[in-house]
Coordinates of C-alpha atoms in Angstrom, one line a residue:
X683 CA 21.1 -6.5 18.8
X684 CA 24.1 -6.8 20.6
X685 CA 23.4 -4.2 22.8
X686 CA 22.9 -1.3 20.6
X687 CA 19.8 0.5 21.2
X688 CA 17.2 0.4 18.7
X689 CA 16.4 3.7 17.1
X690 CA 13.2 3.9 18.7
X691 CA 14.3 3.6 22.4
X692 CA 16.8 6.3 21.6
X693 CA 14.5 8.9 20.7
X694 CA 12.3 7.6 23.7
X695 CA 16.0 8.6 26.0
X696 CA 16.8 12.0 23.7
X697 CA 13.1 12.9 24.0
X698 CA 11.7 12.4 27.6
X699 CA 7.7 13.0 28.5
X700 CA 6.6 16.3 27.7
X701 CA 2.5 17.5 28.9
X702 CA 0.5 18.5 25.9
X703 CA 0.3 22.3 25.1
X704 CA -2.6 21.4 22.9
X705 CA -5.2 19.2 21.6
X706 CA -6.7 17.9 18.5
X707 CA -9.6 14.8 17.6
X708 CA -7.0 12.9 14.9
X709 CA -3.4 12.9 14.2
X710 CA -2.6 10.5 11.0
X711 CA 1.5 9.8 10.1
X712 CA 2.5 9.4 7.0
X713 CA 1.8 11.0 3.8
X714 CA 1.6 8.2 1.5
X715 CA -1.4 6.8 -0.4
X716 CA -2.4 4.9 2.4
X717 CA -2.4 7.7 5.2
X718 CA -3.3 10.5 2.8
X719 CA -7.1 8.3 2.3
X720 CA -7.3 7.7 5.9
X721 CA -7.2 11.2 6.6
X722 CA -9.5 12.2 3.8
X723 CA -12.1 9.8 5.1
X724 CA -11.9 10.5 8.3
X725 CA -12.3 14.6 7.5
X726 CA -15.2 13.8 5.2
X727 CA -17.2 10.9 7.6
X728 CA -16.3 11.7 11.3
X729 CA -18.3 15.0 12.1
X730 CA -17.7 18.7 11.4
X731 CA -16.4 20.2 15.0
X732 CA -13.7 17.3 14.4
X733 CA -9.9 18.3 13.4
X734 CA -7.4 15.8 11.2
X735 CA -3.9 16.8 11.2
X736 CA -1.7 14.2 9.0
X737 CA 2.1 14.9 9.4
X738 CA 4.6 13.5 6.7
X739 CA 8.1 13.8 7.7
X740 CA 9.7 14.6 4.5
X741 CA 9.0 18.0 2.8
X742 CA 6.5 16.1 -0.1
X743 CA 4.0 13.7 -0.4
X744 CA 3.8 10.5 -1.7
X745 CA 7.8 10.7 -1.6
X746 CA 9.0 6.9 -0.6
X747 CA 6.8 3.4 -1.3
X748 CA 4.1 5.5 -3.4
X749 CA 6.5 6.8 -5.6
X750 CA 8.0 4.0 -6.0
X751 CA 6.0 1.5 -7.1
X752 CA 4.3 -0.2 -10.4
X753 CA 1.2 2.3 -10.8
X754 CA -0.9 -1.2 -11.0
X755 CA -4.2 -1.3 -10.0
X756 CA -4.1 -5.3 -9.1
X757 CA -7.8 -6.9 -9.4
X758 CA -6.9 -8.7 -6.4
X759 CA -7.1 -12.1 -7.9
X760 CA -3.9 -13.6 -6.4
X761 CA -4.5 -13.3 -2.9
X762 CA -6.6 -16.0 -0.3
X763 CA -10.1 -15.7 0.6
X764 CA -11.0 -14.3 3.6
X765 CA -7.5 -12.3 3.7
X766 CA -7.3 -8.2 4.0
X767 CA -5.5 -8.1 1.1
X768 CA -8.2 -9.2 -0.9
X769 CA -10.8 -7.8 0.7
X770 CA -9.4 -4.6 0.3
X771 CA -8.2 -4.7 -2.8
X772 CA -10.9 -5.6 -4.7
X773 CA -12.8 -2.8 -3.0
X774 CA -10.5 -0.6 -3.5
X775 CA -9.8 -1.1 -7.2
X776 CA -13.8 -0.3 -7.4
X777 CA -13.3 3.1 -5.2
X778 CA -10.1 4.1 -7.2
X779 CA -11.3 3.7 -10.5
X780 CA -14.8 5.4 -9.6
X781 CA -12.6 8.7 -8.6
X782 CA -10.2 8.9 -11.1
X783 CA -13.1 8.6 -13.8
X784 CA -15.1 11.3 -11.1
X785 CA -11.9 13.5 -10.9
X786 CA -10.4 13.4 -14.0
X787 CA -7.0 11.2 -12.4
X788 CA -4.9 9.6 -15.3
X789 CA -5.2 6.0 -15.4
X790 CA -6.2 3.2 -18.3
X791 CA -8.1 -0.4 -18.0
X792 CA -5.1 -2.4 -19.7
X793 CA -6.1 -5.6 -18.9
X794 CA -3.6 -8.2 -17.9
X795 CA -2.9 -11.7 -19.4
X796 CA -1.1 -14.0 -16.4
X797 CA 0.9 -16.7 -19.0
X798 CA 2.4 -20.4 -18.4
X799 CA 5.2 -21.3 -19.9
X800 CA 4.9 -25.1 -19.5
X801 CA 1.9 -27.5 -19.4
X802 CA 3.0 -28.0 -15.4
X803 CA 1.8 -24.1 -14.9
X804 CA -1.7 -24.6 -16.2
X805 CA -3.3 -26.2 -13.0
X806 CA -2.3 -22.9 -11.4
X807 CA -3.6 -20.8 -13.7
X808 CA -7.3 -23.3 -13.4
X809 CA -6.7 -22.6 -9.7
X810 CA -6.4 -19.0 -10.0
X811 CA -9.7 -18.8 -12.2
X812 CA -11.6 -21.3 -9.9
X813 CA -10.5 -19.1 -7.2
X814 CA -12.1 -15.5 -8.9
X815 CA -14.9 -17.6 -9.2
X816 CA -15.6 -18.2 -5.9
X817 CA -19.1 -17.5 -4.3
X818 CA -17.5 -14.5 -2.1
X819 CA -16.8 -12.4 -5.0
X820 CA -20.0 -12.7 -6.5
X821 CA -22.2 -9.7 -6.6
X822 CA -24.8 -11.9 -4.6
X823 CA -23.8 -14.9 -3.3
X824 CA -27.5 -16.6 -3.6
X825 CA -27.6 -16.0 -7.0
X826 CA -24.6 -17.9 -8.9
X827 CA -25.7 -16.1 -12.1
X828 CA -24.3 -13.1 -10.8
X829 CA -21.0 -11.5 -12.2
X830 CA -18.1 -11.7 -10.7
X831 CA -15.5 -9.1 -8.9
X832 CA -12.5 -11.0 -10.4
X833 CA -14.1 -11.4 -14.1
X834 CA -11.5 -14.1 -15.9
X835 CA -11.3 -15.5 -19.2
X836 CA -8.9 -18.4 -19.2
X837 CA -7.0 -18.5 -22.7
X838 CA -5.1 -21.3 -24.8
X839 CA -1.5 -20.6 -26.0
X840 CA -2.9 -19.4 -29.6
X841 CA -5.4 -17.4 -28.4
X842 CA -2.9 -16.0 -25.4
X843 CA -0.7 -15.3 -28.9
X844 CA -3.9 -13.8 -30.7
X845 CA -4.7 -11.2 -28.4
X846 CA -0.2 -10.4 -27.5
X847 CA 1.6 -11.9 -30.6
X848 CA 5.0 -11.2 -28.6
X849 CA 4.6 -14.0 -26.6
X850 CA 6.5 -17.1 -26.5
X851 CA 5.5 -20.1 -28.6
X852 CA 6.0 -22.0 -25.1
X853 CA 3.4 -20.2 -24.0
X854 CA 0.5 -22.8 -23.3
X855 CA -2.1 -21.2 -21.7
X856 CA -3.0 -18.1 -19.8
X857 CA -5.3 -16.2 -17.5
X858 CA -7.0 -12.7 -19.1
X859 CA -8.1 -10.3 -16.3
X860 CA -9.5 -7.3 -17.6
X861 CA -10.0 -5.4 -14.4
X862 CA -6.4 -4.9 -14.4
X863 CA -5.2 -1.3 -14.9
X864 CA -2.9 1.4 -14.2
X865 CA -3.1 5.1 -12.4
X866 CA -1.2 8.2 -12.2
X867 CA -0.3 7.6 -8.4
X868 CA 1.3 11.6 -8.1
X869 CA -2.4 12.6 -9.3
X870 CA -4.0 10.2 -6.7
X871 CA -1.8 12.0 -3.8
X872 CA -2.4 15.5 -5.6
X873 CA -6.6 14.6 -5.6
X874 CA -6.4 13.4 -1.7
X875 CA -4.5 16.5 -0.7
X876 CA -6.7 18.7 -1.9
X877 CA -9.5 16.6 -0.5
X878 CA -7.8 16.9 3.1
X879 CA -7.3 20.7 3.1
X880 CA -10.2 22.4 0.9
X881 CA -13.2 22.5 2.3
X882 CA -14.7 23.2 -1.5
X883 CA -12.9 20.1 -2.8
X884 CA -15.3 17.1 -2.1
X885 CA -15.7 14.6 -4.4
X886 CA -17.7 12.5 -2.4
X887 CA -20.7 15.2 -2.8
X888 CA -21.9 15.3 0.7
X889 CA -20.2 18.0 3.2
X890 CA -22.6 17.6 6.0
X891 CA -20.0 15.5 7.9
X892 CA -17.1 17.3 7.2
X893 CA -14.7 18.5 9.8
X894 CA -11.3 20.2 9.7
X895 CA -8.0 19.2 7.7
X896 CA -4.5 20.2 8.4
X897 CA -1.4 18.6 6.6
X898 CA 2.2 19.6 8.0
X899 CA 5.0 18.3 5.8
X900 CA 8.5 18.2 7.5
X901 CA 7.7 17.0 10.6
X902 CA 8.2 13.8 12.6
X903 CA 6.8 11.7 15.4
X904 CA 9.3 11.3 17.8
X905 CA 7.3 10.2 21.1
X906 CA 4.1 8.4 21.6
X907 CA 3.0 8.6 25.0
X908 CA -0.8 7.1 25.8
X909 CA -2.7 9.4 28.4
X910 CA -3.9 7.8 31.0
X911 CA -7.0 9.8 31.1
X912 CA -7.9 8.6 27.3
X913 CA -6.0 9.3 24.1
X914 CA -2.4 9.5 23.3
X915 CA 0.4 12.3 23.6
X916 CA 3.0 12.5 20.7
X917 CA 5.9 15.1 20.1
X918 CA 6.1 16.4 17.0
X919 CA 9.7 17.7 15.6
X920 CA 10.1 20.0 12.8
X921 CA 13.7 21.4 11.3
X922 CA 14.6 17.9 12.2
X923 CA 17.2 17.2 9.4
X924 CA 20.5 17.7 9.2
X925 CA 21.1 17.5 13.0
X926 CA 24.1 16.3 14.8
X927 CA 23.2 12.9 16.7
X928 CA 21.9 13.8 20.1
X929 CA 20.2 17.6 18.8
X930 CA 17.1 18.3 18.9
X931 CA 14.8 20.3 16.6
X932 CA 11.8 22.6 17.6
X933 CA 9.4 20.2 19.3
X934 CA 6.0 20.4 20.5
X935 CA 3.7 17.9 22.5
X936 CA 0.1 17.4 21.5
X937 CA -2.8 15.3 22.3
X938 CA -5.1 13.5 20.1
X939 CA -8.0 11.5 20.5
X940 CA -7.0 8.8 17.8
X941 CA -3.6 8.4 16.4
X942 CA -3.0 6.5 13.6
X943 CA -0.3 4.6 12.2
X944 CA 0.5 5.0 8.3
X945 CA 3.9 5.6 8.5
X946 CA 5.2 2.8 5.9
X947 CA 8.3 2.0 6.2
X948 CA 8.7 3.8 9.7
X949 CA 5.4 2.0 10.9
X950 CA 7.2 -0.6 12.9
X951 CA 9.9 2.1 14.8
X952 CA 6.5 3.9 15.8
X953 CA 4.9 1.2 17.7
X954 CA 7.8 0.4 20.1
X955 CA 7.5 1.5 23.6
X956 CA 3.3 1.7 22.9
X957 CA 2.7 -2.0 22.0
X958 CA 5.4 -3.9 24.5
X959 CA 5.5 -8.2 23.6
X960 CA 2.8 -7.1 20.8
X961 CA 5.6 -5.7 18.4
X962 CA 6.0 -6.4 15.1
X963 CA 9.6 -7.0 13.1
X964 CA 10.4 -4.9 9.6
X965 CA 11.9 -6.9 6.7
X966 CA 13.0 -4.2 3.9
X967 CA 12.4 -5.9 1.1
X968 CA 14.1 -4.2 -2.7
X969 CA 12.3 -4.4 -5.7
X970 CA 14.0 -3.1 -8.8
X971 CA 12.8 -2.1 -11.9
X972 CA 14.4 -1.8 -15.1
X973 CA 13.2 0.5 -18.7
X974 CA 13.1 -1.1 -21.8
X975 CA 13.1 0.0 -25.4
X976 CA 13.5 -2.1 -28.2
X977 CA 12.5 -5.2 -29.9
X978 CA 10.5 -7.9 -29.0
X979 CA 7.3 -6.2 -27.4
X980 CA 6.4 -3.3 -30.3
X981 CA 2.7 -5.2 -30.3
X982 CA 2.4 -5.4 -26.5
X983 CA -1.2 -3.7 -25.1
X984 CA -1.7 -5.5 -22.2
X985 CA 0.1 -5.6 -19.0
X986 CA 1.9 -9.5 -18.8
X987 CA 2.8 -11.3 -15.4
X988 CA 3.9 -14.8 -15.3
X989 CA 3.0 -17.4 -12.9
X990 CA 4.3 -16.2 -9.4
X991 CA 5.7 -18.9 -7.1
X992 CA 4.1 -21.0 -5.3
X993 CA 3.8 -18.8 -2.1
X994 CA 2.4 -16.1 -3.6
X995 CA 5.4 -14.0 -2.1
X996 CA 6.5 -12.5 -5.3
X997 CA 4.4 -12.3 -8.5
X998 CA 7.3 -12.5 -10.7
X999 CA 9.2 -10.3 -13.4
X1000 CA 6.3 -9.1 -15.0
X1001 CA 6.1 -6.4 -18.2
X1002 CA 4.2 -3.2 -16.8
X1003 CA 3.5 -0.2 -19.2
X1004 CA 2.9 3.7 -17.5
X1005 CA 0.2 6.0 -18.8
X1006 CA 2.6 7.2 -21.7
X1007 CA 3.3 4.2 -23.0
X1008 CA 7.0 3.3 -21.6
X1009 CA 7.7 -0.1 -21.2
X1010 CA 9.4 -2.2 -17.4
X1011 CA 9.9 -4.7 -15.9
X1012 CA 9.5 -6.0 -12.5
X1013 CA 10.2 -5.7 -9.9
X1014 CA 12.6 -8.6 -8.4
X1015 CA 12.6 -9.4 -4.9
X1016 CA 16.2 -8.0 -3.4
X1017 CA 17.0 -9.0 0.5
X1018 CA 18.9 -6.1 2.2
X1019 CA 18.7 -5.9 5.7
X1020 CA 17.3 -7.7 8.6
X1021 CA 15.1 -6.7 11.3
X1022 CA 17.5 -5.6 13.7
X1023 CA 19.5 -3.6 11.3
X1024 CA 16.0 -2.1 10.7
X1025 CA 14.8 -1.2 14.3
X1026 CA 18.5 -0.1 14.7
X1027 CA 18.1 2.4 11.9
X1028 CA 14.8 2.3 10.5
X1029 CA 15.8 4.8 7.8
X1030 CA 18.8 1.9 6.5
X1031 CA 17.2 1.3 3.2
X1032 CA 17.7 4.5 1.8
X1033 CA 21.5 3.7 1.3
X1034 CA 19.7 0.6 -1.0
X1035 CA 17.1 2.9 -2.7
X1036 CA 19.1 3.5 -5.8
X1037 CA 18.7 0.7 -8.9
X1038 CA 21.4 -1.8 -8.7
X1039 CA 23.3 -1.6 -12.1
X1040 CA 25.1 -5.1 -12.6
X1041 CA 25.5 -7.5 -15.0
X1042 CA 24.2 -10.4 -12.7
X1043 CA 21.3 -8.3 -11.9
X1044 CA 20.0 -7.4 -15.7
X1045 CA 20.8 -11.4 -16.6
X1046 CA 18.7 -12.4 -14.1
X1047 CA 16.0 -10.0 -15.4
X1048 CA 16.5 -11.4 -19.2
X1049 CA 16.8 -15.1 -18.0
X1050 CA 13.2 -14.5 -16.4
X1051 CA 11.8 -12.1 -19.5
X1052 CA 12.7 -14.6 -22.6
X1053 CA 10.8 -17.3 -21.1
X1054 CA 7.1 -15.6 -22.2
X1055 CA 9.1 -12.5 -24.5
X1056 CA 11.8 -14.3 -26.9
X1057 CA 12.2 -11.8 -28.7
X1058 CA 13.7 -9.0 -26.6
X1059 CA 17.4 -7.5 -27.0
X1060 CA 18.5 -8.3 -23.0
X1061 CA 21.6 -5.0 -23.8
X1062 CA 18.2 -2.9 -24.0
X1063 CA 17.6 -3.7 -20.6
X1064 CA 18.3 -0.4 -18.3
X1065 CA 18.2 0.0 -14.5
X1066 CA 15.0 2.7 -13.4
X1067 CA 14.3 2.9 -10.4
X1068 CA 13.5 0.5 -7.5
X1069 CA 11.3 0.7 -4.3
X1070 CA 11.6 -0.6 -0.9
X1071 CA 8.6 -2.5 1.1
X1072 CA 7.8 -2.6 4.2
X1073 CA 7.1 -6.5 5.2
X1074 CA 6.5 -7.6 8.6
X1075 CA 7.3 -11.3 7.6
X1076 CA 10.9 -12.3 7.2
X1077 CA 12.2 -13.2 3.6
X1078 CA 10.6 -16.4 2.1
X1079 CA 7.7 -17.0 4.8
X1080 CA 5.3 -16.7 2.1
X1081 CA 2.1 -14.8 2.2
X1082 CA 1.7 -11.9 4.5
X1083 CA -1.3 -10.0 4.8
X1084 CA -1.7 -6.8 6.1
X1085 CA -2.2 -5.8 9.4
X1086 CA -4.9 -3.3 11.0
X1087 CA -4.4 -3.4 14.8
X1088 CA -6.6 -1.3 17.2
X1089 CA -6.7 -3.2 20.8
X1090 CA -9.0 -2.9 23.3
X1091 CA -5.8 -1.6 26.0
X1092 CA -4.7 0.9 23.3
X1093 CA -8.0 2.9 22.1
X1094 CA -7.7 5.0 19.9
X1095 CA -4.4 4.0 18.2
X1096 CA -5.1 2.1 15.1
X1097 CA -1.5 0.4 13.5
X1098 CA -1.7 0.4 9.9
X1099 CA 1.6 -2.0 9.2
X1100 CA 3.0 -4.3 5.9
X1101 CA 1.4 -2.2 3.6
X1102 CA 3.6 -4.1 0.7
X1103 CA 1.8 -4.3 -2.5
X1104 CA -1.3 -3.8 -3.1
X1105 CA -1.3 -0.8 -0.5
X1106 CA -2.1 1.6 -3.6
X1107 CA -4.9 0.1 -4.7
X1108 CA -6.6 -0.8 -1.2
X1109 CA -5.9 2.9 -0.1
X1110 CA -9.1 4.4 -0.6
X1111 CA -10.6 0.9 0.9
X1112 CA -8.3 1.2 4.3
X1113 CA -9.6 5.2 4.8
X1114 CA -13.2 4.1 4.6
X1115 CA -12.7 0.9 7.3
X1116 CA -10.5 3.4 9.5
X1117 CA -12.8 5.9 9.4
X1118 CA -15.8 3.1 10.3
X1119 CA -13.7 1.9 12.6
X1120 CA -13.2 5.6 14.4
X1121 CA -17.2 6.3 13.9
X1122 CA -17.5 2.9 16.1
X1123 CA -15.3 1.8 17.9
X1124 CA -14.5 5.6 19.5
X1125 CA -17.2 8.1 19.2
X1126 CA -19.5 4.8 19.2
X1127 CA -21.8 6.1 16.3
X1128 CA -22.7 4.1 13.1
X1129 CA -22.4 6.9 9.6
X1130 CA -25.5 7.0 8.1
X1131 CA -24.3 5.0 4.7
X1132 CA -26.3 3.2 2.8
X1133 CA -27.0 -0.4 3.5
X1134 CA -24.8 -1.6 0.4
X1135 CA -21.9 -0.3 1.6
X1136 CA -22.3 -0.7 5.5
X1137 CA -22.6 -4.6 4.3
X1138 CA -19.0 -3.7 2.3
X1139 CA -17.7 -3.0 5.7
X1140 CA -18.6 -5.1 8.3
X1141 CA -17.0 -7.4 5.7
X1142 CA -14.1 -6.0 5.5
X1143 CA -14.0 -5.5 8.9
X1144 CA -14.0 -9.4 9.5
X1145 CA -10.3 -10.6 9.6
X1146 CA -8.5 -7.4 11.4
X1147 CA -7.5 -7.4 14.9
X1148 CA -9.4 -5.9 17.7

């Protein structure tokens, strides 16, 4: 870096050690999807005298990757055995459909049709059903009878064309997935709030765990400090924004038995100076969308991805829908920083976070489109949005799972980092293997669940660091 400090050790000089004034059992950072669930399960499952406070440095919820997003909820087809991302996604496309139907959240099965474009595409798309057939995802693995998590019906062009007569008459062959949906991710945050904070609200049905919620928008970690007599000391900063470089808000020091790390896109700035040689790098990675209206898709009632590439690093400009019926596409896969420009400034992409609006940008988008839509005007094609995710492998490495760290030198502080896509639909899966891991691994008591799901667990619990 040239000698510039990195963001992190800056705040480490601007903030020095300051003794706790108080004490609580769980701080959680980050008031996304991810960290909202991991709160909620941990106030629900790890004991009534125990306190969760999740802070979220902005003055919302839900503001920066959940908002910004596709709304899918991904079956969890593309991603290799054995791998987080698929084990949590396909548990967690279970969970969140099961609550949205429980608590009336907006979402819709749309089913999804995965389409090849040329005769050289259709041993992926055999691969890809091969794969949601393997034994792993069956109900029970003795009996191969059993259905499948990842149901798939693989489909010739003309049937492809039956079932979405938009498509391309290149079109040779493609992959239905039913499971394939789409939520109302402002209801999802709305529904987990509430689930956080009112002891009344709980959908789960059983209150005799339940301990204490607290969410404090506004406020930022600056310091994380592990005592040496157990647990960790963070400062906390509130009216934070706005300052002059080197001024300091109101800040507070408190200790907490377990901290964990769902800070997105500020994960990585978090860890250093707790995790030394163990620390990760942060790729922003920009994904645009763009709105369509026009011609060319008036028949369309599925969502409709293409092949991705071979890496499985991007799934490709894919058609997406919302729950009123709009029509985008995307996202692409923009490069706009490295990691040293990150750790620098971890808050760099929000200068990117607007669409980009140019000419190469929507011919690109068309160029990709008209191969599976013909038929589409590319002049209706208008910048909407566009997210930003937080990899922790550098550009064109491929797949990247994510990572769950909680070392055996650094109880209590669990890392929760590359929560790209599909962090919304594995969010309700990561609270329940946090909170396991918290009943476990640090009050060293086992929930009384029932044997289905503990199975669901120690599963998922295979693959994550320790």
């Amino acid at each position: 870096m040239s000698g510039t400090l990195s963001r992190a050790k800056l705040l480490r000089q601007l903030y020095p050690y300051k003794p706790p004034s108080t004490s609580i059992d769980h701080l959680v950072i980050g008031g996304g999807v991810v960290g909202l669930s991991v709160a909620a399960s941990l106030v629900n499952n790890a004991g009534r005298d125990k306190t969760t406070f999740l802070v979220e440095r902005r003055g919302q919820l839900g503001q920066e990757t959940t908002a910004r997003n596709s709304e899918v909820i991904h079956s969890g087809i593309y991603y290799p055995l054995g791998s987080l991302k698929s084990k949590l996604c396909i548990r967690g496309r279970d969970l969140l459909y099961d609550r949205c139907k429980k608590l009336g959240i907006g979402y819709k099965y749309t089913g999804k049709i995965v389409v090849a474009t040329s005769s050289s595409q259709i041993p992926y798309l055999q691969k890809l059903q091969n794969h949601s057939q393997h034994p792993s995802f069956l109900s029970d693995p003795s009996d191969p009878s059993s259905s499948s998590s990842i149901q798939t019906v693989f489909l010739s062009g003309d049937e492809a064309r039956e079932l979405e007569p938009d498509l391309s008459t290149s079109v040779c062959g493609g992959l239905l997935i039913p499971s394939t949906g789409i939520v109302d991710s402002q209801g999802l945050v709305d529904s987990l709030s509430r689930e956080i904070e009112e002891s009344e609200y709980t959908p789960s049905g059983n209150d005799e765990n339940r301990g204490e919620g607290v969410i404090v928008l506004g406020t930022r970690v600056v310091r994380i400090d592990k005592d040496p007599k157990g647990g960790w000391v963070f400062q906390l900063e509130t009216n934070w924004e706005g300052l002059d470089k080197g001024q300091k808000g109101d800040v507070e020091s408190v200790k907490a038995d377990v901290l964990v790390n769902a800070a997105g896109l500020g994960a990585v700035s978090l860890t250093e100076g707790v995790v030394g040689e163990e620390q990760v790098k942060m790729y922003a990675v920009k994904g645009n969308y763009m709105s369509y209206k026009g011609p060319g898709v008036g028949k369309v009632s599925r969502l409709i991805y293409p092949c991705p590439s071979a890496n499985i690093d991007h799934l490709g400009t894919h058609l997406t829908v919302d729950l009123d019926g709009h029509i985008k596409f995307g996202p692409d896969v923009q490069v706009i920083g490295s990691s040293e420009e990150s750790s620098i400034n971890p808050e760099f992409w929000e200068k990117h976070l607007s669409p980009t609006d140019s000419s190469e940008l929507i011919n690109s988008f068309s160029k990709s489109v008209l191969d599976y839509l013909p038929n589409i005007d590319p002049l209706n094609l208008k910048p909407d949005y566009s997210g930003i995710r937080p990899n922790i492998a550098p550009p064109g490495a491929g797949f990247s799972d994510f990572l769950i760290r909680h070392k055996d030198d650094r109880k209590g502080f669990i890392e929760l980092l590359g929560f790209n896509s599909p962090g919304l639909t594995s969010s309700l899966a990561v609270g329940e293997l946090v909170s396991d891991m918290v009943n476990k691994q640090i009050y060293g008591k086992h929930p009384k669940i029932g044997k289905g799901r503990e199975k669901r667990l120690e599963e998922l619990a295979q693959g994550w660091e320790a």
